[in-house]
Short mmCIF file of N, CA and C in Angstrom, two decimals:
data_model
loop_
_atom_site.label_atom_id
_atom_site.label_comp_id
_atom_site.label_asym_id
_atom_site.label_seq_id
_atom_site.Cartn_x
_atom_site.Cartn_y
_atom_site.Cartn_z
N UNK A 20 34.93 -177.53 22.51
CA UNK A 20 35.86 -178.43 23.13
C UNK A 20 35.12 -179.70 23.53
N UNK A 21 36.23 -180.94 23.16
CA UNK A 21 35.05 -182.26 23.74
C UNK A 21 35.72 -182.47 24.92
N UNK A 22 36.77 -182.40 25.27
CA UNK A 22 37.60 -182.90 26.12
C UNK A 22 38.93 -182.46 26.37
N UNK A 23 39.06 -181.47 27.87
CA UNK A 23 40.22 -181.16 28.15
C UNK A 23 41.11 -182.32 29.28
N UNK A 24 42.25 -182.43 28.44
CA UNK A 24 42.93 -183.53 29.51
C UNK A 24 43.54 -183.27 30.61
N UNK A 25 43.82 -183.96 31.80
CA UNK A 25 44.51 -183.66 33.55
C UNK A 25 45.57 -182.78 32.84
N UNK A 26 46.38 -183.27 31.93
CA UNK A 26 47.70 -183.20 31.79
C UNK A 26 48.49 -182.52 30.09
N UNK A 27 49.36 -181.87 29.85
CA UNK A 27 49.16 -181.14 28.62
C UNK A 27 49.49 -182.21 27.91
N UNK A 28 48.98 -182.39 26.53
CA UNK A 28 49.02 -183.71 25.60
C UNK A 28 49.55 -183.11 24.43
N UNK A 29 50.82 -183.13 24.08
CA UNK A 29 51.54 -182.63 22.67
C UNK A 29 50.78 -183.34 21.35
N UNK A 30 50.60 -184.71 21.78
CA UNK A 30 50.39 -185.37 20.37
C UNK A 30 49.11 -186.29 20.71
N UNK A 31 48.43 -186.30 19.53
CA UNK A 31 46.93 -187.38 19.87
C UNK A 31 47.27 -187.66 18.69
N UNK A 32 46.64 -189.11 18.81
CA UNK A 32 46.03 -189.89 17.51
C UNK A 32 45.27 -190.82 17.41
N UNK A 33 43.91 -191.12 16.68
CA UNK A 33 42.60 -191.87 17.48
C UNK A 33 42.58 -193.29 15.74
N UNK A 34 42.30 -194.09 16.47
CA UNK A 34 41.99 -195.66 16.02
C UNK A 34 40.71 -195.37 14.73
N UNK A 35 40.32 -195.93 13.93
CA UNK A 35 38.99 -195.96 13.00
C UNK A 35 38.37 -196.62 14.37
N UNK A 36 36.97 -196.36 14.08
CA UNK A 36 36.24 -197.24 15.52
C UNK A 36 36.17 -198.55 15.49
N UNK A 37 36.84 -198.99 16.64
CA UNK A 37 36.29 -200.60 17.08
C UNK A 37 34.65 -201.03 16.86
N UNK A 38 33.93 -200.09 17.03
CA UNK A 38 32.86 -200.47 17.37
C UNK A 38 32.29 -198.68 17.06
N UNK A 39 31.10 -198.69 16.17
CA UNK A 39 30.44 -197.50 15.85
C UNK A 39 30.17 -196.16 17.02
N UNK A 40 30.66 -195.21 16.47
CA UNK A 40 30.74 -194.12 17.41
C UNK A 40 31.62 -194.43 18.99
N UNK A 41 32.66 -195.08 18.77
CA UNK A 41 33.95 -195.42 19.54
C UNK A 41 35.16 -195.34 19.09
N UNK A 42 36.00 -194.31 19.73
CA UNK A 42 37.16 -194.08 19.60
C UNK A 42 37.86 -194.52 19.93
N UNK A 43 39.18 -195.26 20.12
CA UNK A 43 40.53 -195.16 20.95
C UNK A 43 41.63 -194.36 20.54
N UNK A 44 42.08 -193.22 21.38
CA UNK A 44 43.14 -192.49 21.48
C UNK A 44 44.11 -192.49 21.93
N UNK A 45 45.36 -192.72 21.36
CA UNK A 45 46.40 -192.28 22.43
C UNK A 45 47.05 -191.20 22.16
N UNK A 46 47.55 -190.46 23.03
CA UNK A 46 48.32 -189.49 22.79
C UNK A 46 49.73 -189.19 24.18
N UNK A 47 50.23 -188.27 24.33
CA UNK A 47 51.21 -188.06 25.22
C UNK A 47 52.25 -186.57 24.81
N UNK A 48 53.67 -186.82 25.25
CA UNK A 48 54.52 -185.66 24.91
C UNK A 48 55.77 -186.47 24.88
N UNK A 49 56.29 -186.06 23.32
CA UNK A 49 57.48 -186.16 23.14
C UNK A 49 58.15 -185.35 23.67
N UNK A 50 59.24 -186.21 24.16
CA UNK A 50 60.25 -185.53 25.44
C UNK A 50 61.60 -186.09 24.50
N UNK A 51 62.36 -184.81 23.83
CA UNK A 51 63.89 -184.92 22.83
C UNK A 51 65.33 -184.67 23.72
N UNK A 52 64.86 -184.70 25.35
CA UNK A 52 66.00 -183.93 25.95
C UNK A 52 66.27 -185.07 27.38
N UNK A 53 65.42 -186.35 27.40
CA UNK A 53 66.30 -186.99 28.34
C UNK A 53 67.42 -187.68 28.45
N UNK A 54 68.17 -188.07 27.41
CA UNK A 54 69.07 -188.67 27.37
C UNK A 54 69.03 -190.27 26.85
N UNK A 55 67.80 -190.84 27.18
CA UNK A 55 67.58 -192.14 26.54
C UNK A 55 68.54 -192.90 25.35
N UNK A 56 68.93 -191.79 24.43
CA UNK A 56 69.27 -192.32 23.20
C UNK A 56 67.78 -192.83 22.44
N UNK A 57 66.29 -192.66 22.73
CA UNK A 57 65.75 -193.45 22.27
C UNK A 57 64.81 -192.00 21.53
N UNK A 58 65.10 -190.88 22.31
CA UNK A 58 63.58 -189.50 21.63
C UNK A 58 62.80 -189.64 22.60
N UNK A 59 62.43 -190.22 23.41
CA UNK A 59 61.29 -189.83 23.96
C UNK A 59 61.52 -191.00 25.31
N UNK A 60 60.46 -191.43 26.09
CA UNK A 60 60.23 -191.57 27.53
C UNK A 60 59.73 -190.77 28.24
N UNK A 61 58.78 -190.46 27.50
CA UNK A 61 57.56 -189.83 28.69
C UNK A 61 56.62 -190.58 28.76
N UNK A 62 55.49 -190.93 29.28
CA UNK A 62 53.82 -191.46 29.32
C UNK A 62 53.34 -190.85 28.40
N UNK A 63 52.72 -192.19 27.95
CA UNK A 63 51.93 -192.35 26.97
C UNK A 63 50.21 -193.06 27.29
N UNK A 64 49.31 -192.58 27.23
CA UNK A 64 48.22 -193.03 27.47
C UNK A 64 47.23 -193.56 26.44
N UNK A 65 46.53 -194.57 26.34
CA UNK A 65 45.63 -194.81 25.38
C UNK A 65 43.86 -194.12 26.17
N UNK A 66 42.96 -193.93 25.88
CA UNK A 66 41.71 -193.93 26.01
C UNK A 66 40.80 -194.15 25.22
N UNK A 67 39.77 -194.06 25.36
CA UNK A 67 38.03 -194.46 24.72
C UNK A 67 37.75 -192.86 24.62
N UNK A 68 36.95 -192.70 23.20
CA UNK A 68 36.04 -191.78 23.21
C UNK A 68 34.86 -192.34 22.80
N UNK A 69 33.95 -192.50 23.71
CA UNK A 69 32.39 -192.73 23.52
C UNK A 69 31.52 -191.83 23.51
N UNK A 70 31.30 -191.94 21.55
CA UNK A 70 30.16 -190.97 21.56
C UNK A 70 28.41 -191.44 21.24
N UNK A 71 28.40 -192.82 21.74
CA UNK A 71 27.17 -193.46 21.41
C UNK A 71 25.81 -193.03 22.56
N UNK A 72 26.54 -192.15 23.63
CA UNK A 72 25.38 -191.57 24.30
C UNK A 72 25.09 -190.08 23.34
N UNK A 73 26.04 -189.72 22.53
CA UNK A 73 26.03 -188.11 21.82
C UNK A 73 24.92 -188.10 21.46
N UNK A 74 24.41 -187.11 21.51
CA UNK A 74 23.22 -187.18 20.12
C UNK A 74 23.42 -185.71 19.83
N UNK A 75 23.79 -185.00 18.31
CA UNK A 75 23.73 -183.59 18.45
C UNK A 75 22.58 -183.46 17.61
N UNK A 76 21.51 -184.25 17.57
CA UNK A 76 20.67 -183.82 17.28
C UNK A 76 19.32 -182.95 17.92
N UNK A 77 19.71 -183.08 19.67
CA UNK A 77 19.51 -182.24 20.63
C UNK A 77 19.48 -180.81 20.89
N UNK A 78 18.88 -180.00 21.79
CA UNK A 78 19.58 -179.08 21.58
C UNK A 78 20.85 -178.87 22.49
N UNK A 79 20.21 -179.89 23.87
CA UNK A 79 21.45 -179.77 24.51
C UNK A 79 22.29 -181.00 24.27
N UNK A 80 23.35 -180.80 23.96
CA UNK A 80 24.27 -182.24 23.34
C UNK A 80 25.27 -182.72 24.99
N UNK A 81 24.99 -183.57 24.43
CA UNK A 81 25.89 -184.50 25.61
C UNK A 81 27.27 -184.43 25.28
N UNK A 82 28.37 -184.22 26.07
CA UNK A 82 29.55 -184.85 25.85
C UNK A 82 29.93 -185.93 25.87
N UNK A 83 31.04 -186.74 24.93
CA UNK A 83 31.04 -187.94 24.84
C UNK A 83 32.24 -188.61 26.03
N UNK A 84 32.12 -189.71 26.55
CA UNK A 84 32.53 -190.16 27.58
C UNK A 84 34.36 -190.61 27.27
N UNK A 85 35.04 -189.97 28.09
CA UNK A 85 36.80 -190.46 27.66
C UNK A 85 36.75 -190.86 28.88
N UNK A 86 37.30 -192.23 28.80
CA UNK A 86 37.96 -193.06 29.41
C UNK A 86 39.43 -193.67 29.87
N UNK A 87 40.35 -193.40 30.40
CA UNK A 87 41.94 -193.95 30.31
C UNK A 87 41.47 -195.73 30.73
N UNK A 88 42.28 -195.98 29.57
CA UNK A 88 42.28 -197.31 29.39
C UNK A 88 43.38 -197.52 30.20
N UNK A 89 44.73 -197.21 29.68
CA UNK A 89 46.19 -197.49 30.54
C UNK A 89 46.93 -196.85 30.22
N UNK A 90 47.78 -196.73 30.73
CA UNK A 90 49.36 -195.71 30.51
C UNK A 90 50.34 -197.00 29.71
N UNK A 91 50.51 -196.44 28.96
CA UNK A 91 51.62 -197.31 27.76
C UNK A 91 52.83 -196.77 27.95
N UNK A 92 53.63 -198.19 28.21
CA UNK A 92 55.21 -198.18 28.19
C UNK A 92 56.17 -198.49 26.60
N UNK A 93 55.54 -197.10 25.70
CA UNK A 93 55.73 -197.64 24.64
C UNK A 93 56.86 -196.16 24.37
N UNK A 94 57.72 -196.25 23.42
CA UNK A 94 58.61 -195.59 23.29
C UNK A 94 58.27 -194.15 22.45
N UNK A 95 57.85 -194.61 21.02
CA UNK A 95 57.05 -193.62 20.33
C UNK A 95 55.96 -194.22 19.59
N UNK A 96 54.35 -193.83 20.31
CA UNK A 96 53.45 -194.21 19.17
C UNK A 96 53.33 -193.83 18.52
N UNK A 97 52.83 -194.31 17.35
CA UNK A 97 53.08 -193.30 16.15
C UNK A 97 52.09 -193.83 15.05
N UNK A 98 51.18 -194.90 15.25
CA UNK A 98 49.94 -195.08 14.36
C UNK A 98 49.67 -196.08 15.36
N UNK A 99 47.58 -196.44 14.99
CA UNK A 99 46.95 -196.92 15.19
C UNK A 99 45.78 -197.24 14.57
N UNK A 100 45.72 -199.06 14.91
CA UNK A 100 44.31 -199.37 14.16
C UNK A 100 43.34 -200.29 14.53
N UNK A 101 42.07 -199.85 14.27
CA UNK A 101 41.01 -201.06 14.86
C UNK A 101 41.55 -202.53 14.02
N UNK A 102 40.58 -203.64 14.67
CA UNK A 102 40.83 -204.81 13.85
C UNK A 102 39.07 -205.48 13.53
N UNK A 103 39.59 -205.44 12.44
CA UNK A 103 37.83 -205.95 11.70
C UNK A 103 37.82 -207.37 12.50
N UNK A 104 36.17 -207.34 13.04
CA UNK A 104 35.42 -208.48 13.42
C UNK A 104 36.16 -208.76 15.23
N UNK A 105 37.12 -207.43 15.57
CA UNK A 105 37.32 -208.03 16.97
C UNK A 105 37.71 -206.54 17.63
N UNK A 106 36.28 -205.93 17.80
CA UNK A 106 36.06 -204.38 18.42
C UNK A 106 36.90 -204.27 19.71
N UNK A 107 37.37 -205.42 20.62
CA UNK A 107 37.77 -204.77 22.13
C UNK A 107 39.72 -204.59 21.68
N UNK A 108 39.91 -204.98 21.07
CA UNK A 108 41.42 -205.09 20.31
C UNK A 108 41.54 -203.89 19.42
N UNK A 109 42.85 -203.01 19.66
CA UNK A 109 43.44 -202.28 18.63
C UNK A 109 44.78 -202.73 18.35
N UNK A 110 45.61 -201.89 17.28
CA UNK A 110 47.08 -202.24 17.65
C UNK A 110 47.71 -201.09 17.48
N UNK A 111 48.91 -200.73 18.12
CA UNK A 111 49.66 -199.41 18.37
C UNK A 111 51.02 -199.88 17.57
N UNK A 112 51.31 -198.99 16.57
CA UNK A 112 52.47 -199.28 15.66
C UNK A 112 53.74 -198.22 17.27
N UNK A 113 55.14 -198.42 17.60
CA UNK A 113 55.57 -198.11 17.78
C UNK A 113 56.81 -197.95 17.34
N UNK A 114 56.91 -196.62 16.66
CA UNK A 114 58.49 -196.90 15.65
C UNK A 114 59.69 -196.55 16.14
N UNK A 115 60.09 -196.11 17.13
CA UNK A 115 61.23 -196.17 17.91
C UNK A 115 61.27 -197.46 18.36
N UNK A 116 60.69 -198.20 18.80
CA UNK A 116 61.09 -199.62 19.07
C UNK A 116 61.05 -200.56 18.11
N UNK A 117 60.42 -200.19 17.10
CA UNK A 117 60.13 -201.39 16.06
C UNK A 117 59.32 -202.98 16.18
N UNK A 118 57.99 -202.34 17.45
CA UNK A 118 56.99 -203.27 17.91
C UNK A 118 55.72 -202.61 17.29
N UNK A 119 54.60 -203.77 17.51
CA UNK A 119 53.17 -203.32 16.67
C UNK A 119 53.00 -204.19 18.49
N UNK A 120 52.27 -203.58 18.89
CA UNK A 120 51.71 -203.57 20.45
C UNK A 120 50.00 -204.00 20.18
N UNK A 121 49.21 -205.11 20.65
CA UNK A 121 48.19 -205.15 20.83
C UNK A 121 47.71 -205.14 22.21
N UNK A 122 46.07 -204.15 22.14
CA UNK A 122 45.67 -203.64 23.29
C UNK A 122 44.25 -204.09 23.30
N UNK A 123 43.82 -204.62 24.72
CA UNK A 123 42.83 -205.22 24.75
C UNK A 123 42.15 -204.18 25.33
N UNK A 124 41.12 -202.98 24.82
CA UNK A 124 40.43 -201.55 25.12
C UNK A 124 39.83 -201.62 26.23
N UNK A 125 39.63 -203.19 26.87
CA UNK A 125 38.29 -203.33 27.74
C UNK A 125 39.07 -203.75 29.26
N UNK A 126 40.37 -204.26 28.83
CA UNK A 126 41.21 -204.58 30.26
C UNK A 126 42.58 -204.04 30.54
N UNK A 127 42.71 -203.18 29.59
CA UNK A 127 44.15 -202.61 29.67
C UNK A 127 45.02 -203.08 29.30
N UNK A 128 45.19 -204.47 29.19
CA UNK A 128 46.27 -205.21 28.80
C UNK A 128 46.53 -205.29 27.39
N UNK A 129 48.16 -204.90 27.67
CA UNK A 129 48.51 -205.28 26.12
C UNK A 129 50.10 -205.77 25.99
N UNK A 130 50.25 -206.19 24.62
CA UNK A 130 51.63 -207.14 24.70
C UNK A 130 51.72 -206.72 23.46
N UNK A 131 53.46 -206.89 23.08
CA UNK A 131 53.95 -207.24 21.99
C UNK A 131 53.19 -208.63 20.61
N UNK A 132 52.53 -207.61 19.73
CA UNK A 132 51.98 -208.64 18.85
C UNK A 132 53.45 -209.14 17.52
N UNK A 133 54.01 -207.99 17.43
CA UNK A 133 54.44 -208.00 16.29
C UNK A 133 56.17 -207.50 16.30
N UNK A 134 57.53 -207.66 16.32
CA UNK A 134 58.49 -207.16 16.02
C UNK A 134 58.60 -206.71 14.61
N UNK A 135 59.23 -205.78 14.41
CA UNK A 135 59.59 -205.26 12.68
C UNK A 135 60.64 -204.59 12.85
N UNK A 136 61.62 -205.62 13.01
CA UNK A 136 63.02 -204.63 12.65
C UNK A 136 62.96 -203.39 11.46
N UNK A 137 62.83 -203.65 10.98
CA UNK A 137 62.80 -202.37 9.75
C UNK A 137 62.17 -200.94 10.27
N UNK A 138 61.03 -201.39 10.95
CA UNK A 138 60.66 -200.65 11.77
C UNK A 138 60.81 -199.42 13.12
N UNK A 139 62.13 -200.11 13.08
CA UNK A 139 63.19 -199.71 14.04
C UNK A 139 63.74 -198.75 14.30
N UNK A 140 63.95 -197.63 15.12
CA UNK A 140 65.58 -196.82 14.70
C UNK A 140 66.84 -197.31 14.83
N UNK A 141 67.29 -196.59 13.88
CA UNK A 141 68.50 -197.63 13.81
C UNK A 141 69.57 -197.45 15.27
N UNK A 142 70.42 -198.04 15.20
CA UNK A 142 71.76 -198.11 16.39
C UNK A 142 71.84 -196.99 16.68
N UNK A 143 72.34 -197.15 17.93
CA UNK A 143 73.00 -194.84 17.78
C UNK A 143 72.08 -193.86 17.72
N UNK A 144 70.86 -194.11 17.48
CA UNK A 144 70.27 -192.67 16.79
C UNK A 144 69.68 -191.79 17.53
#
């Protein structure tokens, strides 16, 4: 085990690294039963997995350091990706809303980079 979380986490999914032996993860729990109309509205969290202190070439190995970056007010994440030549930036595809969300790994902050209707669910659903 590298890492057990506060809280039970249905779904993870981690970034290519920003930066060598660095992760960003987010994960959370789809929740199909509040009523939203939207699938989900539960918390969603992004974090860091830093494994640049790891070494398993040890005998005793270090665990690598998880970090909560921020709790995301995002509907359903559902992919993620580093961005070449700018390590503190990822972006979070969210397809129930039909936004691409950029996240700054180092301050929490993040905003709407991108709308994609297509992206969307549709009306009603």
């Amino acid at each position: 085990t590298i890492h057990t979380f506060d809280f039970t986490v249905q779904a993870l999914f981690a970034s290519p690294n920003p930066a060598p032996d660095l992760f960003v993860v987010v994960g959370g729990n789809v929740n199909t039963g509040n009523g939203n109309g939207n699938g989900n509205g539960s918390p969603f969290f992004a974090w860091t997995a830093d494994f640049r202190r790891h070494d398993i070439s040890k005998e005793k190995t270090t665990k690598p350091e998880i970090e909560t970056i921020t709790q995301l007010k995002t509907l359903l994440p559902n992919g993620l990706t580093s961005i070449r030549n700018n390590p503190n930036t990822v972006l979070i595809a969210d397809s129930f809303a039909g936004l691409i969300w950029r996240l700054n790994i180092l301050s929490g902050n993040y905003e709407v980079a991108d709308k994609v209707s297509e992206m969307a669910a549709p009306t009603n659903s």
